[in-house]
Coordinates of C-alpha atoms in Angstrom, one line a residue:
X6 CA -18.3 15.8 -30.1
X7 CA -20.8 15.6 -27.3
X8 CA -22.5 18.1 -25.1
X9 CA -19.4 17.9 -22.9
X10 CA -17.0 18.5 -25.7
X11 CA -14.4 16.1 -27.1
X12 CA -13.8 12.9 -25.2
X13 CA -10.9 10.7 -26.1
X14 CA -10.4 8.1 -27.4
X15 CA -13.2 7.9 -30.0
X16 CA -14.8 4.7 -28.8
X17 CA -18.1 3.7 -27.3
X18 CA -17.1 2.0 -24.0
X19 CA -17.5 3.1 -20.4
X20 CA -16.6 6.7 -19.8
X21 CA -13.7 7.2 -17.4
X22 CA -13.5 10.6 -15.8
X23 CA -10.4 11.5 -13.9
X24 CA -10.6 14.5 -11.5
X25 CA -8.4 17.5 -11.8
X26 CA -7.6 20.0 -9.0
X27 CA -5.0 22.5 -8.0
X28 CA -2.0 20.7 -6.7
X29 CA -2.8 17.6 -8.8
X30 CA -0.7 14.5 -8.1
X31 CA 0.9 14.2 -11.6
X32 CA 1.9 10.6 -11.5
X33 CA -1.5 9.3 -10.3
X34 CA -3.3 11.2 -13.0
X35 CA -0.7 10.0 -15.5
X36 CA -1.3 6.4 -14.9
X37 CA -5.1 6.8 -15.3
X38 CA -4.6 8.5 -18.6
X39 CA -2.0 5.8 -19.6
X40 CA -4.4 2.9 -18.9
X41 CA -7.7 4.4 -20.0
X42 CA -6.8 7.3 -22.3
X43 CA -4.5 5.8 -24.9
X44 CA -5.9 4.7 -28.2
X45 CA -6.0 0.9 -28.3
X46 CA -7.5 -0.1 -31.6
X47 CA -6.8 -3.7 -30.9
X48 CA -9.4 -3.7 -28.2
X49 CA -12.2 -2.7 -30.5
X50 CA -14.9 0.0 -30.4
X51 CA -16.1 -1.0 -27.0
X52 CA -12.9 0.2 -25.2
X53 CA -13.0 2.9 -22.6
X54 CA -13.6 6.6 -23.4
X55 CA -11.5 8.9 -21.3
X56 CA -11.8 12.5 -20.1
X57 CA -10.7 14.7 -17.2
X58 CA -12.8 17.1 -15.2
X59 CA -11.8 20.0 -13.0
X60 CA -13.4 20.0 -9.6
X61 CA -12.7 23.7 -8.9
X62 CA -12.1 26.9 -10.8
X63 CA -8.6 27.7 -12.0
X64 CA -5.8 28.5 -12.3
X65 CA -4.8 24.9 -11.6
X66 CA -1.3 23.5 -11.4
X67 CA 0.0 20.0 -11.0
X68 CA 3.1 18.8 -9.1
X69 CA 6.2 19.6 -11.1
X70 CA 5.0 23.1 -12.1
X71 CA 2.6 22.1 -14.9
X72 CA -0.3 24.4 -15.6
X73 CA -3.6 22.7 -16.3
X74 CA -6.2 23.7 -18.9
X75 CA -9.2 21.5 -18.3
X76 CA -11.6 20.8 -21.1
X77 CA -14.4 19.9 -18.7
X78 CA -15.8 21.0 -15.4
X79 CA -17.2 19.0 -12.5
X80 CA -20.5 18.5 -14.4
X81 CA -18.9 15.7 -16.5
X82 CA -19.0 13.5 -13.4
X83 CA -22.7 13.3 -14.0
X84 CA -22.1 11.3 -17.2
X85 CA -19.3 9.1 -16.0
X86 CA -19.4 5.4 -15.7
X87 CA -16.2 5.4 -13.6
X88 CA -14.8 8.3 -11.6
X89 CA -11.2 8.2 -10.6
X90 CA -9.7 10.4 -7.9
X91 CA -5.9 10.5 -8.6
X92 CA -4.7 11.3 -5.1
X93 CA -5.7 14.3 -3.1
X94 CA -4.2 17.5 -1.8
X95 CA -3.6 16.1 1.7
X96 CA -5.2 14.1 4.5
X97 CA -6.2 17.3 6.3
X98 CA -7.5 19.2 3.3
X99 CA -11.3 19.4 3.3
X100 CA -13.2 17.8 0.4
X101 CA -15.7 20.4 -1.2
X102 CA -19.3 19.5 -0.4
X103 CA -20.2 20.0 -4.1
X104 CA -17.7 17.3 -5.1
X105 CA -18.9 14.8 -2.4
X106 CA -22.5 15.4 -3.5
X107 CA -21.6 14.7 -7.1
X108 CA -19.8 11.6 -6.3
X109 CA -22.7 10.3 -4.1
X110 CA -25.1 11.0 -7.0
X111 CA -22.8 9.3 -9.5
X112 CA -22.6 6.2 -7.2
X113 CA -26.4 6.2 -6.7
X114 CA -27.0 6.0 -10.5
X115 CA -24.6 3.1 -10.8
X116 CA -21.1 4.6 -11.5
X117 CA -18.0 3.1 -10.0
X118 CA -15.8 5.3 -7.8
X119 CA -12.0 4.7 -7.8
X120 CA -9.3 6.3 -5.7
X121 CA -5.5 6.2 -5.9
X122 CA -3.4 6.7 -2.8
X123 CA -4.7 9.7 -0.8
X124 CA -7.7 9.9 -3.1
X125 CA -9.3 7.6 -0.5
X126 CA -9.9 10.7 1.7
X127 CA -12.2 12.1 -1.0
X128 CA -14.2 8.9 -1.3
X129 CA -14.4 8.6 2.5
X130 CA -15.8 12.1 2.7
X131 CA -18.9 10.9 0.7
X132 CA -19.9 8.6 3.5
X133 CA -20.2 5.7 1.0
X134 CA -17.3 3.8 2.6
X135 CA -18.9 3.8 6.1
X136 CA -19.1 0.3 7.4
X137 CA -16.9 -1.0 4.6
X138 CA -13.2 -1.6 4.1
X139 CA -10.8 0.7 2.2
X140 CA -7.1 1.1 1.7
X141 CA -4.7 4.0 1.1
X142 CA -0.9 4.5 1.3
X143 CA 0.3 3.0 4.6
X144 CA 1.6 6.4 5.6
X145 CA -1.9 7.8 5.6
X146 CA -3.7 4.8 7.1
X147 CA -3.7 6.2 10.7
X148 CA -5.0 9.6 9.5
X149 CA -7.8 7.9 7.5
X150 CA -8.8 5.8 10.6
X151 CA -8.8 8.9 12.8
X152 CA -10.9 11.0 10.4
X153 CA -13.3 8.2 9.5
X154 CA -13.5 5.6 12.3
X155 CA -16.5 3.9 10.7
X156 CA -14.2 2.7 7.9
X157 CA -12.1 -0.4 8.3
X158 CA -8.7 0.7 6.9
X159 CA -6.6 -2.1 5.4
X160 CA -3.0 -0.8 5.3
X161 CA -1.6 -4.1 3.9
X162 CA -3.4 -4.6 0.6
X163 CA -2.5 -3.1 -2.7
X164 CA -6.2 -2.4 -3.4
X165 CA -9.6 -3.1 -1.9
X166 CA -13.2 -3.0 -3.1
X167 CA -16.4 -2.2 -1.3
X168 CA -19.2 -2.8 -3.7
X169 CA -18.7 -0.4 -6.6
X170 CA -16.1 1.6 -4.7
X171 CA -12.4 0.8 -5.2
X172 CA -9.5 2.1 -3.3
X173 CA -5.7 1.6 -3.8
X174 CA -2.6 2.0 -1.8
X175 CA 0.5 4.1 -2.8
X176 CA 0.8 5.6 -6.3
X177 CA 2.1 2.6 -8.1
X178 CA -0.5 0.4 -6.5
X179 CA -3.0 2.4 -8.5
X180 CA -1.7 0.7 -11.6
X181 CA -2.5 -2.7 -10.1
X182 CA -6.1 -1.5 -9.3
X183 CA -6.6 -0.1 -12.8
X184 CA -5.4 -3.3 -14.5
X185 CA -7.8 -5.2 -12.2
X186 CA -10.6 -3.0 -13.4
X187 CA -9.7 -3.8 -17.0
X188 CA -9.7 -7.5 -16.2
X189 CA -13.1 -7.2 -14.6
X190 CA -14.5 -5.3 -17.6
X191 CA -12.7 -7.0 -20.5
X192 CA -11.1 -10.2 -19.3
X193 CA -7.6 -11.6 -18.7
X194 CA -6.4 -11.1 -22.3
X195 CA -7.1 -7.4 -22.2
X196 CA -5.6 -6.9 -18.8
X197 CA -2.4 -8.8 -19.8
X198 CA -2.2 -6.7 -23.0
X199 CA -2.3 -3.4 -21.0
X200 CA 0.2 -4.7 -18.5
X201 CA 2.6 -5.7 -21.3
X202 CA 2.3 -2.2 -22.7
X203 CA 3.2 -0.8 -19.2
X204 CA 6.0 -3.4 -18.9
X205 CA 4.8 -4.7 -15.6
X206 CA 3.1 -7.9 -14.3
X207 CA -0.6 -8.2 -14.8
X208 CA -0.9 -9.1 -11.1
X209 CA 1.6 -8.5 -8.3
X210 CA 1.7 -10.9 -5.5
X211 CA 1.6 -9.7 -1.9
X212 CA 0.7 -6.3 -0.7
X213 CA 1.8 -3.1 1.0
X214 CA 3.3 -5.2 3.8
X215 CA 6.3 -5.7 1.5
X216 CA 7.1 -2.0 1.9
X217 CA 5.9 -1.2 5.4
X218 CA 8.3 0.4 7.8
X219 CA 7.5 -1.0 11.2
X220 CA 7.1 1.8 13.8
X221 CA 9.5 2.1 16.7
X222 CA 8.2 1.2 20.2
X223 CA 5.8 3.6 21.7
X224 CA 8.1 4.1 24.7
X225 CA 11.8 3.7 24.6
X226 CA 12.2 4.1 28.3
X227 CA 11.0 2.0 31.2
X228 CA 11.5 -1.5 32.4
X229 CA 11.3 -3.3 29.1
X230 CA 13.6 -1.0 27.1
X231 CA 16.8 -2.8 28.0
X232 CA 15.2 -6.1 27.0
X233 CA 14.3 -4.7 23.5
X234 CA 18.0 -3.9 22.9
X235 CA 19.2 -7.3 24.3
X236 CA 16.8 -9.2 22.0
X237 CA 17.7 -7.3 18.9
X238 CA 21.4 -7.9 19.7
X239 CA 20.9 -11.6 19.8
X240 CA 17.9 -12.6 17.7
X241 CA 19.3 -16.2 17.3
X242 CA 18.8 -16.8 21.0
X243 CA 15.8 -19.1 21.7
X244 CA 13.7 -16.3 23.2
X245 CA 10.4 -17.2 24.8
X246 CA 8.0 -15.0 26.6
X247 CA 9.0 -16.7 29.8
X248 CA 12.7 -15.9 29.2
X249 CA 11.9 -12.3 28.3
X250 CA 9.9 -12.0 31.5
X251 CA 12.7 -13.5 33.6
X252 CA 15.2 -11.1 32.0
X253 CA 12.9 -8.2 33.2
X254 CA 12.5 -9.9 36.6
X255 CA 8.7 -9.8 36.2
X256 CA 5.9 -12.3 36.4
X257 CA 4.4 -13.4 33.1
X258 CA 1.3 -11.5 33.7
X259 CA 3.0 -8.3 34.7
X260 CA 5.5 -8.6 31.9
X261 CA 2.8 -9.0 29.3
X262 CA 1.0 -5.9 30.5
X263 CA 4.1 -3.8 30.8
X264 CA 5.3 -4.9 27.3
X265 CA 1.9 -4.1 25.7
X266 CA 1.9 -0.7 27.3
X267 CA 5.5 0.1 26.2
X268 CA 5.5 -1.4 22.7
X269 CA 1.9 -1.5 21.6
X270 CA 1.7 -5.2 20.9
X271 CA 2.3 -8.6 22.6
X272 CA 5.9 -9.7 23.1
X273 CA 5.5 -12.7 20.7
X274 CA 4.2 -10.5 17.9
X275 CA 7.0 -8.0 18.4
X276 CA 9.7 -10.7 18.4
X277 CA 8.4 -12.2 15.2
X278 CA 8.3 -8.8 13.6
X279 CA 11.9 -8.1 14.6
X280 CA 13.0 -11.4 13.1
X281 CA 11.2 -10.8 9.9
X282 CA 12.8 -7.3 9.6
X283 CA 16.2 -8.8 10.2
X284 CA 15.6 -11.5 7.6
X285 CA 14.6 -8.8 5.1
X286 CA 18.0 -7.1 5.4
X287 CA 19.8 -10.3 4.9
X288 CA 17.7 -11.4 1.9
X289 CA 18.4 -8.1 0.2
X290 CA 22.2 -8.6 0.8
X291 CA 22.0 -11.9 -1.2
X292 CA 25.0 -13.3 0.7
X293 CA 23.4 -16.2 2.6
X294 CA 21.0 -19.0 2.0
X295 CA 17.6 -19.3 3.6
X296 CA 18.7 -21.9 6.2
X297 CA 21.6 -19.6 7.3
X298 CA 19.3 -16.6 7.5
X299 CA 16.7 -18.5 9.4
X300 CA 19.3 -19.6 12.0
X301 CA 20.8 -16.1 12.3
X302 CA 17.5 -14.5 12.9
X303 CA 16.1 -17.0 15.4
X304 CA 13.5 -18.8 13.2
X305 CA 15.5 -22.0 13.4
X306 CA 14.4 -23.4 10.1
X307 CA 13.7 -22.0 6.7
X308 CA 10.1 -23.5 6.8
X309 CA 9.4 -21.5 10.0
X310 CA 10.8 -18.4 8.5
X311 CA 8.7 -18.9 5.3
X312 CA 5.5 -19.2 7.5
X313 CA 6.1 -16.0 9.4
X314 CA 7.4 -14.1 6.4
X315 CA 4.3 -15.0 4.3
X316 CA 2.0 -14.1 7.2
X317 CA 3.5 -10.7 7.7
X318 CA 4.8 -9.6 4.3
X319 CA 2.4 -11.4 2.1
X320 CA 5.0 -13.1 -0.1
X321 CA 7.7 -15.7 0.3
X322 CA 11.3 -14.8 1.3
X323 CA 12.5 -15.8 -2.2
X324 CA 9.9 -13.6 -3.8
X325 CA 11.0 -10.7 -1.6
X326 CA 14.6 -11.3 -2.4
X327 CA 13.8 -11.3 -6.1
X328 CA 12.0 -8.0 -5.9
X329 CA 14.3 -6.1 -3.6
X330 CA 17.7 -7.9 -3.6
X331 CA 20.5 -5.5 -4.6
X332 CA 23.6 -7.5 -4.0
X333 CA 26.2 -7.4 -1.2
X334 CA 25.9 -5.0 1.7
X335 CA 28.9 -3.8 3.8
X336 CA 29.9 -6.1 6.6
X337 CA 28.6 -3.6 9.2
X338 CA 25.2 -3.6 7.6
X339 CA 25.1 -7.4 7.6
X340 CA 25.9 -7.6 11.3
X341 CA 23.2 -5.1 12.1
X342 CA 20.6 -6.7 9.9
X343 CA 21.2 -10.2 11.4
X344 CA 21.7 -8.8 15.0
X345 CA 24.4 -11.5 15.1
X346 CA 28.2 -11.6 15.0
X347 CA 29.4 -12.0 11.4
X348 CA 31.1 -15.3 12.3
X349 CA 27.7 -17.0 12.9
X350 CA 26.5 -16.0 9.4
X351 CA 29.8 -17.1 7.8
X352 CA 29.7 -20.6 9.1

């Protein structure tokens, strides 16, 4: 027992405090408790201590209808070595001043601050991320940029660090970050042991780019709209910016400006993205080799496809197929994915 009540497990290592609030993200809290709150006698007496602390008065409920009965209040943050924010109520939900002040004070005395998914909005509200880089779930990236323009938001990484402040992407990416913290504190063997207990890799390659849904063009009408459809229908065609400009009957300069205005990116970047997206669909189908997919999607060679795929997705085509491949797709899906007649893919 301490002045804060029972803290589990009964060890002497860094104190991890996970925050509780009404509307708690159950999964995010659960992974924090799983990594830091389980007894791990094989790790010795220096392993983490774990507790949770309510940031507001009750009654508190978690997603799924669970009622929460916190053992500790927000004052426990004052004793924490690491404070974890397991998600937050929403991008537009204000962070209480009392919570932001406690987190700033904890950081000032040397504590590490950690967020999972939308918990980045809580850490951003402290001002401690200003001038630094943070990540959150890709769905919330634009909202975080809009609310906190002084933060460089990385929507491609699984997790990022800014000094003693750590942010992670979507819910499951929080596990990657928590294991990385274990590795930092206790070394590779401890991190690998925790990962094995969780039945997951100790380190995942790539980042959020593996899962991103590319936005549709900003404008679907106008002079370049027919070109977008034509390119998607025949990605294997050797498109160049010059050929796309000719198809729109524009000069290169005018075409580049009009395309940027309509789509939000240069034509070469858009084309590469469309080809990568088409390659993703065909890789998942597991019906064609890399050379066939590269030809069908306009990359020409497997090496060229690997280059663009790694740059945009963060992993190789083979690694993507291993993670997401589900077997054969219906023929109509294959044609749509490749943007090519099926006969071309079957040759």
